[in-house]
PDB file of C-alpha atoms in Angstrom:
ATOM      1  CA  GLN A   1     -34.894 137.782 171.869  1.00  0.00           C
ATOM      2  CA  GLN A   2     -32.315 136.949 174.264  1.00  0.00           C
ATOM      3  CA  GLN A   3     -29.704 136.130 171.445  1.00  0.00           C
ATOM      4  CA  VAL A   4     -26.577 137.958 170.732  1.00  0.00           C
ATOM      5  CA  LYS A   5     -25.288 137.198 167.054  1.00  0.00           C
ATOM      6  CA  GLN A   6     -21.792 137.691 166.446  1.00  0.00           C
ATOM      7  CA  SER A   7     -19.922 137.572 163.304  1.00  0.00           C
ATOM      8  CA  PRO A   8     -17.791 136.668 161.566  1.00  0.00           C
ATOM      9  CA  GLN A   9     -16.825 133.430 163.332  1.00  0.00           C
ATOM     10  CA  SER A  10     -13.255 133.544 162.109  1.00  0.00           C
ATOM     11  CA  LEU A  11     -10.986 136.390 161.178  1.00  0.00           C
ATOM     12  CA  ILE A  12      -7.567 136.625 159.956  1.00  0.00           C
ATOM     13  CA  VAL A  13      -5.750 139.935 159.156  1.00  0.00           C
ATOM     14  CA  GLN A  14      -2.095 141.170 158.930  1.00  0.00           C
ATOM     15  CA  LYS A  15      -0.119 142.728 161.628  1.00  0.00           C
ATOM     16  CA  GLY A  16      -1.233 146.670 161.463  1.00  0.00           C
ATOM     17  CA  GLY A  17      -4.673 145.860 160.058  1.00  0.00           C
ATOM     18  CA  ILE A  18      -7.912 146.904 161.819  1.00  0.00           C
ATOM     19  CA  PRO A  19     -10.042 143.754 162.492  1.00  0.00           C
ATOM     20  CA  ILE A  20     -13.664 144.452 162.960  1.00  0.00           C
ATOM     21  CA  ILE A  21     -15.693 142.211 164.817  1.00  0.00           C
ATOM     22  CA  ASN A  22     -19.748 142.682 165.036  1.00  0.00           C
ATOM     23  CA  CYS A  23     -22.522 141.795 167.324  1.00  0.00           C
ATOM     24  CA  ALA A  24     -26.370 142.382 167.000  1.00  0.00           C
ATOM     25  CA  TYR A  25     -29.259 141.834 169.587  1.00  0.00           C
ATOM     26  CA  GLU A  26     -32.562 142.312 169.618  1.00  0.00           C
ATOM     27  CA  ASN A  27     -33.771 142.967 173.288  1.00  0.00           C
ATOM     28  CA  THR A  28     -34.088 146.478 173.809  1.00  0.00           C
ATOM     29  CA  ALA A  29     -33.447 145.830 177.636  1.00  0.00           C
ATOM     30  CA  PHE A  30     -30.121 145.368 177.262  1.00  0.00           C
ATOM     31  CA  ASP A  31     -28.100 148.059 178.705  1.00  0.00           C
ATOM     32  CA  TYR A  32     -24.507 146.693 179.275  1.00  0.00           C
ATOM     33  CA  PHE A  33     -22.288 145.401 176.353  1.00  0.00           C
ATOM     34  CA  PRO A  34     -19.089 144.003 177.354  1.00  0.00           C
ATOM     35  CA  TRP A  35     -16.398 142.660 175.236  1.00  0.00           C
ATOM     36  CA  TYR A  36     -13.950 139.737 176.456  1.00  0.00           C
ATOM     37  CA  GLN A  37     -10.816 138.111 174.942  1.00  0.00           C
ATOM     38  CA  GLN A  38      -9.876 134.456 175.789  1.00  0.00           C
ATOM     39  CA  PHE A  39      -6.815 132.877 175.216  1.00  0.00           C
ATOM     40  CA  PRO A  40      -6.352 129.190 174.651  1.00  0.00           C
ATOM     41  CA  GLY A  41      -6.427 127.607 177.812  1.00  0.00           C
ATOM     42  CA  LYS A  42      -7.391 130.555 179.857  1.00  0.00           C
ATOM     43  CA  GLY A  43     -10.621 132.265 181.147  1.00  0.00           C
ATOM     44  CA  PRO A  44     -12.505 135.317 179.151  1.00  0.00           C
ATOM     45  CA  ALA A  45     -10.845 138.530 180.328  1.00  0.00           C
ATOM     46  CA  LEU A  46     -12.844 141.961 180.040  1.00  0.00           C
ATOM     47  CA  LEU A  47     -11.395 144.018 177.545  1.00  0.00           C
ATOM     48  CA  ILE A  48     -13.761 147.097 177.487  1.00  0.00           C
ATOM     49  CA  ALA A  49     -17.461 147.632 177.814  1.00  0.00           C
ATOM     50  CA  ILE A  50     -20.058 150.176 177.033  1.00  0.00           C
ATOM     51  CA  ARG A  51     -23.516 151.343 177.911  1.00  0.00           C
ATOM     52  CA  PRO A  52     -25.954 152.547 175.394  1.00  0.00           C
ATOM     53  CA  ASP A  53     -25.794 156.339 176.399  1.00  0.00           C
ATOM     54  CA  VAL A  54     -22.626 156.817 174.159  1.00  0.00           C
ATOM     55  CA  SER A  55     -21.908 155.746 170.430  1.00  0.00           C
ATOM     56  CA  GLU A  56     -18.022 155.088 170.882  1.00  0.00           C
ATOM     57  CA  LYS A  57     -15.744 154.376 173.701  1.00  0.00           C
ATOM     58  CA  LYS A  58     -12.047 153.883 173.229  1.00  0.00           C
ATOM     59  CA  GLU A  59      -9.542 152.136 175.484  1.00  0.00           C
ATOM     60  CA  GLY A  60      -5.950 152.105 173.848  1.00  0.00           C
ATOM     61  CA  ARG A  61      -6.042 150.085 170.751  1.00  0.00           C
ATOM     62  CA  PHE A  62      -9.468 148.958 171.414  1.00  0.00           C
ATOM     63  CA  THR A  63     -12.706 150.880 170.216  1.00  0.00           C
ATOM     64  CA  ILE A  64     -16.231 149.745 170.690  1.00  0.00           C
ATOM     65  CA  SER A  65     -18.964 151.481 168.394  1.00  0.00           C
ATOM     66  CA  PHE A  66     -22.649 151.475 169.419  1.00  0.00           C
ATOM     67  CA  ASN A  67     -25.680 152.104 167.098  1.00  0.00           C
ATOM     68  CA  LYS A  68     -28.776 152.205 169.348  1.00  0.00           C
ATOM     69  CA  SER A  69     -31.379 152.270 166.752  1.00  0.00           C
ATOM     70  CA  ALA A  70     -29.888 149.572 164.606  1.00  0.00           C
ATOM     71  CA  LYS A  71     -29.068 147.313 167.722  1.00  0.00           C
ATOM     72  CA  GLN A  72     -25.574 146.980 166.618  1.00  0.00           C
ATOM     73  CA  PHE A  73     -22.071 147.055 168.309  1.00  0.00           C
ATOM     74  CA  SER A  74     -18.822 146.502 166.969  1.00  0.00           C
ATOM     75  CA  LEU A  75     -15.021 146.133 168.431  1.00  0.00           C
ATOM     76  CA  HIS A  76     -12.285 147.616 166.354  1.00  0.00           C
ATOM     77  CA  ILE A  77      -8.687 146.628 167.002  1.00  0.00           C
ATOM     78  CA  MET A  78      -6.489 149.155 165.945  1.00  0.00           C
ATOM     79  CA  ASP A  79      -2.798 148.540 164.743  1.00  0.00           C
ATOM     80  CA  SER A  80      -3.624 144.891 165.477  1.00  0.00           C
ATOM     81  CA  GLN A  81      -0.499 142.651 166.632  1.00  0.00           C
ATOM     82  CA  PRO A  82      -0.066 139.088 166.517  1.00  0.00           C
ATOM     83  CA  GLY A  83      -0.019 139.054 170.528  1.00  0.00           C
ATOM     84  CA  ASP A  84      -3.823 140.164 169.793  1.00  0.00           C
ATOM     85  CA  SER A  85      -4.639 136.407 168.280  1.00  0.00           C
ATOM     86  CA  ALA A  86      -7.273 135.251 170.446  1.00  0.00           C
ATOM     87  CA  THR A  87     -11.067 134.500 170.585  1.00  0.00           C
ATOM     88  CA  TYR A  88     -13.364 137.631 171.463  1.00  0.00           C
ATOM     89  CA  PHE A  89     -16.918 137.549 172.814  1.00  0.00           C
ATOM     90  CA  CYS A  90     -19.421 140.077 172.699  1.00  0.00           C
ATOM     91  CA  ALA A  91     -21.836 139.926 175.604  1.00  0.00           C
ATOM     92  CA  ALA A  92     -25.028 141.806 176.489  1.00  0.00           C
ATOM     93  CA  SER A  93     -26.908 142.256 179.859  1.00  0.00           C
ATOM     94  CA  HIS A  94     -29.641 144.493 181.568  1.00  0.00           C
ATOM     95  CA  GLY A  95     -30.564 145.256 185.028  1.00  0.00           C
ATOM     96  CA  GLY A  96     -33.525 142.730 185.165  1.00  0.00           C
ATOM     97  CA  SER A  97     -31.408 139.787 184.018  1.00  0.00           C
ATOM     98  CA  GLN A  98     -29.636 139.553 187.129  1.00  0.00           C
ATOM     99  CA  GLY A  99     -26.324 138.398 186.363  1.00  0.00           C
ATOM    100  CA  ASN A 100     -26.938 136.617 183.381  1.00  0.00           C
ATOM    101  CA  LEU A 101     -24.583 137.909 180.590  1.00  0.00           C
ATOM    102  CA  ILE A 102     -25.550 136.800 176.905  1.00  0.00           C
ATOM    103  CA  PHE A 103     -22.741 135.736 175.272  1.00  0.00           C
ATOM    104  CA  GLY A 104     -22.251 135.953 171.210  1.00  0.00           C
ATOM    105  CA  LYS A 105     -20.638 132.637 169.863  1.00  0.00           C
ATOM    106  CA  GLY A 106     -17.324 134.107 169.751  1.00  0.00           C
ATOM    107  CA  THR A 107     -14.854 135.394 166.903  1.00  0.00           C
ATOM    108  CA  LYS A 108     -11.360 133.613 166.438  1.00  0.00           C
ATOM    109  CA  LEU A 109      -8.748 136.444 165.371  1.00  0.00           C
ATOM    110  CA  SER A 110      -5.810 135.375 164.054  1.00  0.00           C
ATOM    111  CA  VAL A 111      -2.982 138.017 163.215  1.00  0.00           C
ATOM    112  CA  LYS A 112      -0.147 137.215 160.977  1.00  0.00           C
ATOM    113  CA  PRO A 113       3.052 138.784 161.499  1.00  0.00           C
TER     114      PRO A 113
ATOM    115  CA  GLU B   1      -4.512 140.014 194.634  1.00  0.00           C
ATOM    116  CA  ALA B   2      -5.347 136.673 193.557  1.00  0.00           C
ATOM    117  CA  GLY B   3      -7.991 136.408 190.685  1.00  0.00           C
ATOM    118  CA  VAL B   4     -10.849 133.613 190.449  1.00  0.00           C
ATOM    119  CA  THR B   5      -9.575 130.281 191.458  1.00  0.00           C
ATOM    120  CA  GLN B   6     -11.197 127.260 190.359  1.00  0.00           C
ATOM    121  CA  SER B   7     -10.680 123.124 191.001  1.00  0.00           C
ATOM    122  CA  PRO B   8      -9.969 121.041 189.655  1.00  0.00           C
ATOM    123  CA  THR B   9      -8.432 121.724 186.292  1.00  0.00           C
ATOM    124  CA  HIS B  10      -9.516 118.727 184.782  1.00  0.00           C
ATOM    125  CA  LEU B  11     -11.834 115.959 185.888  1.00  0.00           C
ATOM    126  CA  ILE B  12     -12.816 112.764 184.105  1.00  0.00           C
ATOM    127  CA  LYS B  13     -15.974 111.000 185.113  1.00  0.00           C
ATOM    128  CA  THR B  14     -18.126 108.293 183.844  1.00  0.00           C
ATOM    129  CA  ARG B  15     -21.506 108.738 182.367  1.00  0.00           C
ATOM    130  CA  GLY B  16     -24.206 108.594 185.256  1.00  0.00           C
ATOM    131  CA  GLN B  17     -21.420 109.781 188.001  1.00  0.00           C
ATOM    132  CA  GLN B  18     -21.709 113.114 189.561  1.00  0.00           C
ATOM    133  CA  ALA B  19     -18.938 115.911 189.362  1.00  0.00           C
ATOM    134  CA  THR B  20     -18.249 118.460 191.705  1.00  0.00           C
ATOM    135  CA  LEU B  21     -16.400 121.689 190.755  1.00  0.00           C
ATOM    136  CA  ARG B  22     -15.254 124.558 193.178  1.00  0.00           C
ATOM    137  CA  CYS B  23     -14.555 128.101 193.032  1.00  0.00           C
ATOM    138  CA  SER B  24     -13.184 130.580 195.083  1.00  0.00           C
ATOM    139  CA  PRO B  25     -14.105 134.240 193.976  1.00  0.00           C
ATOM    140  CA  ILE B  26     -11.698 137.165 194.312  1.00  0.00           C
ATOM    141  CA  SER B  27     -11.632 138.678 197.694  1.00  0.00           C
ATOM    142  CA  GLY B  28     -14.459 141.002 198.389  1.00  0.00           C
ATOM    143  CA  HIS B  29     -16.508 139.705 196.017  1.00  0.00           C
ATOM    144  CA  THR B  30     -19.971 138.416 196.859  1.00  0.00           C
ATOM    145  CA  SER B  31     -21.507 137.369 193.433  1.00  0.00           C
ATOM    146  CA  VAL B  32     -20.255 133.709 192.186  1.00  0.00           C
ATOM    147  CA  TYR B  33     -21.397 132.704 188.352  1.00  0.00           C
ATOM    148  CA  TRP B  34     -21.340 129.792 186.802  1.00  0.00           C
ATOM    149  CA  TYR B  35     -20.956 129.263 183.066  1.00  0.00           C
ATOM    150  CA  GLN B  36     -20.408 126.378 180.602  1.00  0.00           C
ATOM    151  CA  GLN B  37     -18.501 126.662 177.465  1.00  0.00           C
ATOM    152  CA  ALA B  38     -18.920 123.562 175.311  1.00  0.00           C
ATOM    153  CA  LEU B  39     -17.291 123.407 172.027  1.00  0.00           C
ATOM    154  CA  GLY B  40     -19.125 125.310 169.370  1.00  0.00           C
ATOM    155  CA  LEU B  41     -21.962 126.691 171.862  1.00  0.00           C
ATOM    156  CA  GLY B  42     -20.003 129.803 173.497  1.00  0.00           C
ATOM    157  CA  LEU B  43     -20.652 130.374 176.905  1.00  0.00           C
ATOM    158  CA  GLN B  44     -24.022 129.495 178.389  1.00  0.00           C
ATOM    159  CA  PHE B  45     -25.247 131.142 181.800  1.00  0.00           C
ATOM    160  CA  LEU B  46     -25.680 128.153 184.272  1.00  0.00           C
ATOM    161  CA  LEU B  47     -26.050 129.881 187.798  1.00  0.00           C
ATOM    162  CA  TRP B  48     -25.446 132.925 189.819  1.00  0.00           C
ATOM    163  CA  TYR B  49     -25.092 133.051 193.441  1.00  0.00           C
ATOM    164  CA  ASP B  50     -24.688 136.164 195.662  1.00  0.00           C
ATOM    165  CA  GLU B  51     -24.919 136.504 199.382  1.00  0.00           C
ATOM    166  CA  GLY B  52     -25.237 132.454 199.736  1.00  0.00           C
ATOM    167  CA  GLU B  53     -28.896 132.621 197.867  1.00  0.00           C
ATOM    168  CA  GLU B  54     -29.260 131.331 194.306  1.00  0.00           C
ATOM    169  CA  ARG B  55     -30.337 134.397 192.342  1.00  0.00           C
ATOM    170  CA  ASN B  56     -30.944 133.373 188.996  1.00  0.00           C
ATOM    171  CA  ARG B  57     -30.235 130.182 186.744  1.00  0.00           C
ATOM    172  CA  GLY B  58     -29.954 129.397 183.187  1.00  0.00           C
ATOM    173  CA  ASN B  59     -31.925 127.179 180.974  1.00  0.00           C
ATOM    174  CA  PHE B  60     -30.359 123.981 182.228  1.00  0.00           C
ATOM    175  CA  PRO B  61     -31.634 120.525 183.950  1.00  0.00           C
ATOM    176  CA  PRO B  62     -32.145 120.608 187.536  1.00  0.00           C
ATOM    177  CA  ARG B  63     -29.272 117.845 187.742  1.00  0.00           C
ATOM    178  CA  PHE B  64     -26.929 120.967 187.499  1.00  0.00           C
ATOM    179  CA  SER B  65     -27.125 122.618 191.057  1.00  0.00           C
ATOM    180  CA  GLY B  66     -24.770 124.386 193.214  1.00  0.00           C
ATOM    181  CA  ARG B  67     -24.257 126.524 196.385  1.00  0.00           C
ATOM    182  CA  GLN B  68     -22.330 129.274 197.999  1.00  0.00           C
ATOM    183  CA  PHE B  69     -20.822 129.333 201.131  1.00  0.00           C
ATOM    184  CA  PRO B  70     -20.820 131.916 203.962  1.00  0.00           C
ATOM    185  CA  ASN B  71     -17.022 132.641 202.811  1.00  0.00           C
ATOM    186  CA  TYR B  72     -18.661 133.328 199.140  1.00  0.00           C
ATOM    187  CA  SER B  73     -16.938 130.312 197.750  1.00  0.00           C
ATOM    188  CA  SER B  74     -18.997 127.978 195.607  1.00  0.00           C
ATOM    189  CA  GLU B  75     -19.371 124.606 194.060  1.00  0.00           C
ATOM    190  CA  LEU B  76     -21.357 123.440 191.230  1.00  0.00           C
ATOM    191  CA  ASN B  77     -22.459 120.010 191.166  1.00  0.00           C
ATOM    192  CA  VAL B  78     -23.554 118.075 188.187  1.00  0.00           C
ATOM    193  CA  ASN B  79     -25.676 114.756 188.845  1.00  0.00           C
ATOM    194  CA  ALA B  80     -26.309 111.826 186.487  1.00  0.00           C
ATOM    195  CA  LEU B  81     -23.518 112.999 183.969  1.00  0.00           C
ATOM    196  CA  GLU B  82     -24.125 112.542 180.328  1.00  0.00           C
ATOM    197  CA  LEU B  83     -21.639 112.680 177.780  1.00  0.00           C
ATOM    198  CA  GLU B  84     -22.798 115.998 176.446  1.00  0.00           C
ATOM    199  CA  ASP B  85     -22.129 117.386 180.042  1.00  0.00           C
ATOM    200  CA  SER B  86     -18.272 117.697 178.533  1.00  0.00           C
ATOM    201  CA  ALA B  87     -17.130 121.298 178.719  1.00  0.00           C
ATOM    202  CA  LEU B  88     -15.090 123.909 180.170  1.00  0.00           C
ATOM    203  CA  TYR B  89     -16.828 125.221 183.245  1.00  0.00           C
ATOM    204  CA  LEU B  90     -15.878 128.636 184.067  1.00  0.00           C
ATOM    205  CA  CYS B  91     -16.689 130.456 187.416  1.00  0.00           C
ATOM    206  CA  ALA B  92     -16.660 134.007 187.619  1.00  0.00           C
ATOM    207  CA  SER B  93     -17.184 136.688 190.500  1.00  0.00           C
ATOM    208  CA  SER B  94     -18.183 140.281 190.767  1.00  0.00           C
ATOM    209  CA  PHE B  95     -18.589 142.608 193.669  1.00  0.00           C
ATOM    210  CA  GLY B  96     -22.030 143.110 194.375  1.00  0.00           C
ATOM    211  CA  ARG B  97     -25.266 142.631 192.327  1.00  0.00           C
ATOM    212  CA  ASP B  98     -24.893 145.371 190.007  1.00  0.00           C
ATOM    213  CA  PRO B  99     -25.247 143.947 186.536  1.00  0.00           C
ATOM    214  CA  GLY B 100     -22.476 146.608 185.339  1.00  0.00           C
ATOM    215  CA  ASN B 101     -20.052 145.279 187.567  1.00  0.00           C
ATOM    216  CA  THR B 102     -17.019 143.891 185.806  1.00  0.00           C
ATOM    217  CA  ILE B 103     -17.269 139.800 186.076  1.00  0.00           C
ATOM    218  CA  TYR B 104     -14.163 138.374 186.369  1.00  0.00           C
ATOM    219  CA  PHE B 105     -13.540 134.878 185.109  1.00  0.00           C
ATOM    220  CA  GLY B 106     -11.134 131.942 186.415  1.00  0.00           C
ATOM    221  CA  GLU B 107      -9.473 129.637 183.990  1.00  0.00           C
ATOM    222  CA  GLY B 108     -12.000 126.894 184.109  1.00  0.00           C
ATOM    223  CA  SER B 109     -12.486 123.252 184.889  1.00  0.00           C
ATOM    224  CA  TRP B 110     -12.381 120.861 182.241  1.00  0.00           C
ATOM    225  CA  LEU B 111     -14.885 118.215 182.563  1.00  0.00           C
ATOM    226  CA  THR B 112     -14.709 115.204 180.363  1.00  0.00           C
ATOM    227  CA  VAL B 113     -17.418 112.561 180.411  1.00  0.00           C
ATOM    228  CA  VAL B 114     -17.000 108.871 179.040  1.00  0.00           C
TER     229      VAL B 114
END
């Protein structure tokens, strides 16, 4: 019940395409859903985060869509660029988890020029 | 402003030895987290320290331990190293205990056990 399932494992798109990465969770106590971006040799960096009281959040070219009833959330990258090529992780936590972010297994995105 | 800093960058140890990894959080951050990123397993939560106390630990054996110092820096100790402990160990910090506070990661320490 503590798992966050992420798909796909890898994704290849052309420049300008809109890659979509999906995550699903079981624990209805989760109330904070961040996405992290990780480049090779670097630590993960927070990209965007959402709470379940909103269904969508946009920051620049990155959009999170959240479906509370389906217990799913997804990341969309608009007008993707080769510089977006990285591994993306979704995560979830709740107030009672005390610092424990549960991560998905990651999606390796490659954006071709 | 400096981010989360970790040392050493790389560490090679022999099975059965002990490894110590160090972390300095962002200035002003009181919470420090440790995660293990093993190949194919994603990021696994190890430990959380806040205000010098261990607040939570993940599903790891007791040979994984650590502490947080009065200046909020932290170290992770791994005793009786096993080959499967080879991984990237990531330290992260946040301001306060609110789980919604942004967690900032360092670039990690690569531990190789041979």
